[in-house]
Coordinates of C-alpha atoms in Angstrom, one line a residue:
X1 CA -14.9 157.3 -119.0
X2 CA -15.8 154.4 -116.8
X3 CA -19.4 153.0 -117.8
X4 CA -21.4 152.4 -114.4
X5 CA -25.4 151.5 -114.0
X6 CA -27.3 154.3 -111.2
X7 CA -30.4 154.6 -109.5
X8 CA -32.6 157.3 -108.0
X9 CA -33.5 157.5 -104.4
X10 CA -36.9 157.5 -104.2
X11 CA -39.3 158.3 -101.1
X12 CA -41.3 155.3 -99.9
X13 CA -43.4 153.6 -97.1
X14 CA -41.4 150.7 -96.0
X15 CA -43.0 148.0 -93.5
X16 CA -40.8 146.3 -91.1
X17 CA -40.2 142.8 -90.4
X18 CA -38.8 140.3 -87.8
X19 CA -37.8 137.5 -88.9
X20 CA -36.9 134.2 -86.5
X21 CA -37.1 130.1 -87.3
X22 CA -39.7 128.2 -86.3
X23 CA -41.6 124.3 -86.9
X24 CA -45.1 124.0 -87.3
X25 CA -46.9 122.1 -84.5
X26 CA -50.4 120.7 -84.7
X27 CA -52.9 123.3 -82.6
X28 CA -54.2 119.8 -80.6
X29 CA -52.5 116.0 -80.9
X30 CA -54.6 113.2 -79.7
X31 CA -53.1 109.6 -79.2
X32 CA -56.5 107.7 -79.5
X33 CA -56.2 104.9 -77.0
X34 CA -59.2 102.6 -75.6
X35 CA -60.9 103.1 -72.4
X36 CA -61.8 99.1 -72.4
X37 CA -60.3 96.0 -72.8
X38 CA -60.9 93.6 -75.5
X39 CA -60.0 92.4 -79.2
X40 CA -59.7 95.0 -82.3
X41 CA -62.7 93.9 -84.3
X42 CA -62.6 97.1 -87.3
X43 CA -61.0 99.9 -88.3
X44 CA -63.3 102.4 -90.2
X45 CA -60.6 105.0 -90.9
X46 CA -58.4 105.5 -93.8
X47 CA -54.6 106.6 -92.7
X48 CA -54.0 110.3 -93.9
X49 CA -58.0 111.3 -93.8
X50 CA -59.0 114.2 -91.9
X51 CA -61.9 113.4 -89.5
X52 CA -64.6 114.8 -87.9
X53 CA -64.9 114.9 -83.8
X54 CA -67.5 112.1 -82.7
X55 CA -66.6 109.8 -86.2
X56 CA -66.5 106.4 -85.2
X57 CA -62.7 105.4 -85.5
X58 CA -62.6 101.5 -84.4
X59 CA -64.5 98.8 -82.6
X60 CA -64.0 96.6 -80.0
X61 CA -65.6 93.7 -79.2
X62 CA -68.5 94.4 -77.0
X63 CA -69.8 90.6 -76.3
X64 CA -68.3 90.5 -73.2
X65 CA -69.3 93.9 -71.9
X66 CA -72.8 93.0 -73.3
X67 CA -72.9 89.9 -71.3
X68 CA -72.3 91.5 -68.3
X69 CA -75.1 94.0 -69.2
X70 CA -77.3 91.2 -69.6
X71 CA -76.4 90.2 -65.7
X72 CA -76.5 93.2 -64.2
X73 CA -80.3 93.5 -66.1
X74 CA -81.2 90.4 -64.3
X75 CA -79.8 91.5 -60.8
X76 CA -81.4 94.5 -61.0
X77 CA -85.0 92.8 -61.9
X78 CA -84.3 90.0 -58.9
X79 CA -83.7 92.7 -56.7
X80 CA -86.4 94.7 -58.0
X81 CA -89.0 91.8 -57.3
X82 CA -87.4 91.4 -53.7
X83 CA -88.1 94.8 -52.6
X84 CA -91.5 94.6 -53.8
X85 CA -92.0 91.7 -51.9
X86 CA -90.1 93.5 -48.9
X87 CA -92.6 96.8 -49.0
X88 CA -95.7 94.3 -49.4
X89 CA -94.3 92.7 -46.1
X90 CA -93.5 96.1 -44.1
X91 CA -97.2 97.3 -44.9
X92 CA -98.4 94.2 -43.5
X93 CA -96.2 94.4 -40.6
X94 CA -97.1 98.6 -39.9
X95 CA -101.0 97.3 -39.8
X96 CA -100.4 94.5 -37.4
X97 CA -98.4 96.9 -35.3
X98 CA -101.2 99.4 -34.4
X99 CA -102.6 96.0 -32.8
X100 CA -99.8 94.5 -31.5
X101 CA -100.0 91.4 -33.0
X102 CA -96.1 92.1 -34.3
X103 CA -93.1 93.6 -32.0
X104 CA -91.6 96.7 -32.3
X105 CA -88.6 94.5 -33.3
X106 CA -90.1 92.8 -36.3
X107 CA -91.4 95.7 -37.3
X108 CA -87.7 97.4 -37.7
X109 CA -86.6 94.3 -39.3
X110 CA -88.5 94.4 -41.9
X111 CA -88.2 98.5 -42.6
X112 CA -84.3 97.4 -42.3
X113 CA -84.6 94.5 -45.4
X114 CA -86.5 97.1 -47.4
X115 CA -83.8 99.6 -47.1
X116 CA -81.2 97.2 -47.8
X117 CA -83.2 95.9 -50.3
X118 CA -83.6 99.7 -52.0
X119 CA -79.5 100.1 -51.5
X120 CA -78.8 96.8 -53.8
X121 CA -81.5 98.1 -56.4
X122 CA -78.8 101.4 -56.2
X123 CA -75.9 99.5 -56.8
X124 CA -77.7 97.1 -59.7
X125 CA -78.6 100.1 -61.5
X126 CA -74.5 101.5 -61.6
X127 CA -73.8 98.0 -62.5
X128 CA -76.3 98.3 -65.8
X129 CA -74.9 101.9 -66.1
X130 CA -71.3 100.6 -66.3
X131 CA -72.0 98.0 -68.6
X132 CA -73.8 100.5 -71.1
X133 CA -70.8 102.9 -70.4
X134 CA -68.4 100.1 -71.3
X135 CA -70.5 98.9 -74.6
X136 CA -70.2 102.9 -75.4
X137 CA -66.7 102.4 -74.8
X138 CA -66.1 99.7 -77.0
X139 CA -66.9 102.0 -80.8
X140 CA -63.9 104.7 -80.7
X141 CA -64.6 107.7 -82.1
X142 CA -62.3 110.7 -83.0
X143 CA -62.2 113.3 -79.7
X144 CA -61.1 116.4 -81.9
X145 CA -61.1 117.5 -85.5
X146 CA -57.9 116.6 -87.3
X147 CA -55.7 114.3 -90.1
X148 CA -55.4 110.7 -88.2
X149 CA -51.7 109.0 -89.1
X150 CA -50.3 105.8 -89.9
X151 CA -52.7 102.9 -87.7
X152 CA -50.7 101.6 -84.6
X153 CA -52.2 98.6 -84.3
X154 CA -53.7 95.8 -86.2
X155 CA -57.3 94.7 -86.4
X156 CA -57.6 91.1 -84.5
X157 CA -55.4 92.2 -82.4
X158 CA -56.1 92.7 -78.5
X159 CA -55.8 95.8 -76.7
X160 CA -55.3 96.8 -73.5
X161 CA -56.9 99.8 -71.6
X162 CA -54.2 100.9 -69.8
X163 CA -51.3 100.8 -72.9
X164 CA -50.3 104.0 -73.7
X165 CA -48.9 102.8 -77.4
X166 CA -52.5 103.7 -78.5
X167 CA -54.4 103.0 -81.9
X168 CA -53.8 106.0 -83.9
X169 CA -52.9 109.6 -83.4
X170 CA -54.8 112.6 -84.3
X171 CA -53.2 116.0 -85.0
X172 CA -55.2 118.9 -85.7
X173 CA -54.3 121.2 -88.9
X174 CA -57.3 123.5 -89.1
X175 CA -55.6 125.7 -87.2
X176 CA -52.1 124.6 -87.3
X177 CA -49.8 127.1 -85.2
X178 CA -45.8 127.5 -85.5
X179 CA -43.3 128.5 -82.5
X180 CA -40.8 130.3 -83.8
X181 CA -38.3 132.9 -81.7
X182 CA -36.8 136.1 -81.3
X183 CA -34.1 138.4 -79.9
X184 CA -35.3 139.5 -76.8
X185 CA -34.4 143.0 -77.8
X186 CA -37.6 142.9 -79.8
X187 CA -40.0 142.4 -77.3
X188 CA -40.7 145.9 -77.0
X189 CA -41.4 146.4 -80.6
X190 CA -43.5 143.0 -80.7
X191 CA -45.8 144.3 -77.2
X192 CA -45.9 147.9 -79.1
X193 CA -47.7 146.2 -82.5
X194 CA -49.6 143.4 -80.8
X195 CA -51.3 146.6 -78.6
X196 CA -52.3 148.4 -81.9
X197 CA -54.4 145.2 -83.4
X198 CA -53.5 142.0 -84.7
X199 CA -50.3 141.6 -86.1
X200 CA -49.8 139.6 -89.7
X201 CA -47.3 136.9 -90.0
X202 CA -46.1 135.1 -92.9
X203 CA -44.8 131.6 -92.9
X204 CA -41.7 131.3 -95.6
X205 CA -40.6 127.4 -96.7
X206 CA -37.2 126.8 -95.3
X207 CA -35.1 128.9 -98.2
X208 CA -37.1 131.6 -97.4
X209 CA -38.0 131.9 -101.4
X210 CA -41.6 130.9 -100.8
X211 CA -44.7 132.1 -99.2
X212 CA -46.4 129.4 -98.0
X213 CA -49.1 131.4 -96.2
X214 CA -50.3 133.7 -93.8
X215 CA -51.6 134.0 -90.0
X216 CA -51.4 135.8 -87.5
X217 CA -49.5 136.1 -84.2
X218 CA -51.4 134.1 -81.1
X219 CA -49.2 134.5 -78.1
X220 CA -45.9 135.6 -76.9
X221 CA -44.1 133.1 -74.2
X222 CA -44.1 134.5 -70.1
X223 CA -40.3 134.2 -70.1
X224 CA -37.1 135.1 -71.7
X225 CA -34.8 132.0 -72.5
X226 CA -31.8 132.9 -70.3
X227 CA -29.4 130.4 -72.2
X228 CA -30.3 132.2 -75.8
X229 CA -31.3 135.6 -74.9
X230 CA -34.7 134.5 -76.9
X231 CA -38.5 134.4 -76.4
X232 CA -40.7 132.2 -77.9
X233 CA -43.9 133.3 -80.1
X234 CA -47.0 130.9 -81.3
X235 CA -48.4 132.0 -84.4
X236 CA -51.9 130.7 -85.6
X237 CA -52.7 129.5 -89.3
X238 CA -55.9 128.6 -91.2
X239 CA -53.9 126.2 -93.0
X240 CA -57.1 125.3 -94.8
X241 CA -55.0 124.5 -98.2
X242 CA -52.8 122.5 -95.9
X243 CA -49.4 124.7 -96.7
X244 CA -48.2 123.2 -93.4
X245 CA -47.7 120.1 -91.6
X246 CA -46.6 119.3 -87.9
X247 CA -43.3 119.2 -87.4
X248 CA -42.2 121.2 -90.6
X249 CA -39.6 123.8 -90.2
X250 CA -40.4 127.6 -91.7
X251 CA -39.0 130.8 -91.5
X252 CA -42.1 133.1 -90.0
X253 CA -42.1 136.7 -90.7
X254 CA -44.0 139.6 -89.0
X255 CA -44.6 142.9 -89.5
X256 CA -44.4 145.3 -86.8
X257 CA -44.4 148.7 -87.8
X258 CA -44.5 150.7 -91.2
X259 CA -42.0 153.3 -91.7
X260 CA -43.4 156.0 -93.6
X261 CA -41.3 158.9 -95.7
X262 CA -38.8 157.0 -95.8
X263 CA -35.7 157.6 -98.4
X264 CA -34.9 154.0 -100.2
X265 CA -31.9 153.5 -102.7
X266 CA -31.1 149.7 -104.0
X267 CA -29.2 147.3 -101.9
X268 CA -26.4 147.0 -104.8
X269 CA -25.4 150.9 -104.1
X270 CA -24.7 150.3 -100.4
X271 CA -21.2 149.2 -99.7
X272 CA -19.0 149.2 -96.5
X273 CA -15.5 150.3 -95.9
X274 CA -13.4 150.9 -92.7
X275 CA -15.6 153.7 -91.7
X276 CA -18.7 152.4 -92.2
X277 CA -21.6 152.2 -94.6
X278 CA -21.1 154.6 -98.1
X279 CA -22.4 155.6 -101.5
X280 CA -21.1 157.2 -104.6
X281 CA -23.2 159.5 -105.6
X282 CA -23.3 161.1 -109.0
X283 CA -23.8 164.5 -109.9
X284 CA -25.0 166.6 -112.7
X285 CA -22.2 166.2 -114.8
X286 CA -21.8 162.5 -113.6
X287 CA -18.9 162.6 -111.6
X288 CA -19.1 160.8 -108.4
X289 CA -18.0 161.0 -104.9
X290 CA -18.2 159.0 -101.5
X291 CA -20.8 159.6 -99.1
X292 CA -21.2 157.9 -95.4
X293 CA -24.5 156.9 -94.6
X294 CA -26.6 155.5 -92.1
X295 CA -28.6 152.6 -93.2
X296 CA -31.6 150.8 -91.9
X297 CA -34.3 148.3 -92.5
X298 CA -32.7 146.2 -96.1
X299 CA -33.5 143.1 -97.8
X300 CA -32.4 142.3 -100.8
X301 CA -33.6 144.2 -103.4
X302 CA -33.3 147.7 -101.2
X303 CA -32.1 149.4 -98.3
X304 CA -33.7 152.6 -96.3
X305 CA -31.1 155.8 -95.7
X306 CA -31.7 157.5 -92.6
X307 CA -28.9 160.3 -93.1
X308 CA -26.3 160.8 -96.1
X309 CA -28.5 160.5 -99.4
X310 CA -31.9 163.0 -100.2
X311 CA -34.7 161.8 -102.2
X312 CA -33.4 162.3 -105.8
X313 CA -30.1 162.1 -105.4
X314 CA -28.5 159.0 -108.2
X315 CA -26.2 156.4 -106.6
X316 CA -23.9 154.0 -108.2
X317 CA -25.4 150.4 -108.3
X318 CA -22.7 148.8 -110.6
X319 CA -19.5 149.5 -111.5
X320 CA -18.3 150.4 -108.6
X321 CA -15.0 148.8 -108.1
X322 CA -13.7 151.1 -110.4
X323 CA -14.5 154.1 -108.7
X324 CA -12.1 156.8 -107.2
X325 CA -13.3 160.6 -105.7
X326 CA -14.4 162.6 -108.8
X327 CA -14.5 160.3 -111.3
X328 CA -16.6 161.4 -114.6
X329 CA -18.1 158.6 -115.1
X330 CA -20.7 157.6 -118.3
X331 CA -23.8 156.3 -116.9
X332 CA -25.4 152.7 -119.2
X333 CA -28.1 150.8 -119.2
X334 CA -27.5 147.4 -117.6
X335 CA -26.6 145.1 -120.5
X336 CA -23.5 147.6 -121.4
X337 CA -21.4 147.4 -118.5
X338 CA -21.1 143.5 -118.8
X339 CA -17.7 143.5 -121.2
X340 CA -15.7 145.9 -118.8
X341 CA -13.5 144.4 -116.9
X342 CA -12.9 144.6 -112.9
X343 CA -9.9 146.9 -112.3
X344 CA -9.9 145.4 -108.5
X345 CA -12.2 143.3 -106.2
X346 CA -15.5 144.3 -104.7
X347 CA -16.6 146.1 -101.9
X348 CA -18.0 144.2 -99.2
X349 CA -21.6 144.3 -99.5
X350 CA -23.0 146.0 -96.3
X351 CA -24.9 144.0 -93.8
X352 CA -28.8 143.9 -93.0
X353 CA -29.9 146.1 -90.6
X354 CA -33.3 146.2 -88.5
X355 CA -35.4 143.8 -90.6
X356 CA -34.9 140.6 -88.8

């Protein structure tokens, strides 16, 4: 008799996944750039730290805005002093013109200089303002949360307000998201879960043998990509172990649905022929014949039956090859079956159906 390894079907809940490729991408990216011009004085970050929002980053150097302060301080007291003067002068005048010993003329001149005067004070104080604003401007400091990168420029050098090279970029990692995509034909299954609460997705490293963490889903796209037949999904990560950087490409997983009852035999016993998925079964007195069945959600290790094999029932998982309708067969443990030889090639190995 033919020695061949067998398994029980067994009745279990299986969850179902979809699978798609995606990258990571930082939740926020900042390229840090100054708002004033002037020479690079200090950098106070290290490359690679993660920062805080409002830490100062770099300095520029604030003499000349401070100068200008210092002008604009002095403008503001001159004209300060003149419109004193020029209300001491328009009291005069308003007494002197209940008597008429000034003309109606004077007496809008002077209401006229202390107006103009009280307009200049206005446009002193912005200059002051501005000057503060640009000595503000002149100590960096991080706009977000988030890992700064390699430096773009050089302390002593000078930079320009208006260059968009910048001084350092800021990516945010605490959250870090990843944008990964589908078959459109799983939208409906995708709306369906996100409707009954949040839906858990795993990011896999780019063999798909690790688990690098879990998030869960954020967003589906507005659109279907025409050219793919594909929508795009954004998944959100604490990422607080930093599993994930920007730009780093993972295989994301989510569950959508749990199937429950469900009749599961290995993936070894499933194998395909011209008509389709089949199984030998054995019975009682271990002789085997060929079943069609209709498979669904598999991975690797095992494979749901939806019709063609009853919890219970024993299925060939090895030796197979050697199989023909009613066979007796002697059923081993594993390690016995390793001397006999193939008789003929394999089966092909059916295909994975529903899981991604």
């Amino acid at each position: 008799m033919s020695p061949v390894q067998a398994a029980t079907a067994t009745v279990q809940s299986v969850p179902r996944f979809l699978s798609g490729l995606g990258t990571a991408t930082a939740a926020n990216t900042v390229t840090v750039t100054s708002r004033v011009d002037g020479q690079l004085m200090a950098i106070h970050f290290t490359e690679g730290q993660q920062v805080k929002a409002g830490d100062l980053l770099v300095e520029i150097d604030p003499r000349p805005y401070e100068v200008q302060l210092t002008q604009a301080l002095g403008q503001l007291a001159k004209d300060q002093a003149t419109l004193a003067n020029a209300k001491r002068d328009l009291a005069r005048y308003q007494q002197l013109a209940k008597t008429n010993l000034v003309s109606r003329q004077e007496l809008d001149t002077q209401e006229s200089l202390v107006r103009q005067t009280e307009g200049a004070i206005k446009a002193d104080q912005g200059a002051v303002d501005s000057a503060k604003l640009q000595i503000t401007y002149s100590k960096i400091t991080a706009p977000i949360d988030g890992r700064v990168g390699l430096k773009l420029v050089d302390v002593g050098n000078y930079i320009a307000s208006g260059s968009t090279t910048g001084i350092v970029v800021i990516t945010q990692t605490h959250p870090i998201d990843v944008v990964f995509t589908l078959p459109e034909s799983n939208i409906a299954d995708l709306v369906k879960a996100q409707k009954a609460g949040p839906v858990s997705v795993e990011a896999w490293d780019r063999t798909n043998q690790q688990l690098l963490t879990t998030g869960e889903l954020l967003s589906l796209d507005n659109q279907i990509d025409t050219a793919t037949g594909t929508i795009k999904l954004k998944a959100r990560f604490d990422n607080l172990d930093d599993a994930l950087f920007p730009n780093q490409f993972v295989n994301a997983r989510l569950k959508v649905a749990t199937l429950q009852n469900a009749v599961v035999i290995p993936t070894a016993a499933l194998q395909m022929g011209n008509e389709g998925n089949f199984v030998w079964l054995l019975s009682a007195d271990n002789k085997v014949s060929k079943h069609r069945v209709t498979a669904g959600i598999q991975d690797s290790q095992q494979v749901v039956i939806s019709a063609g094999v009853n919890a219970g029932d024993r299925v060939v998982t090895d030796g197979i090859d050697r199989l023909t309708e009613g066979m007796q067969v002697e059923v081993v443990a594993p390690h016995q079956t390793a001397a006999t030889p193939n008789v003929e090639q394999p089966k092909h190995r059916a295909k994975p159906q529903g899981n991604s």
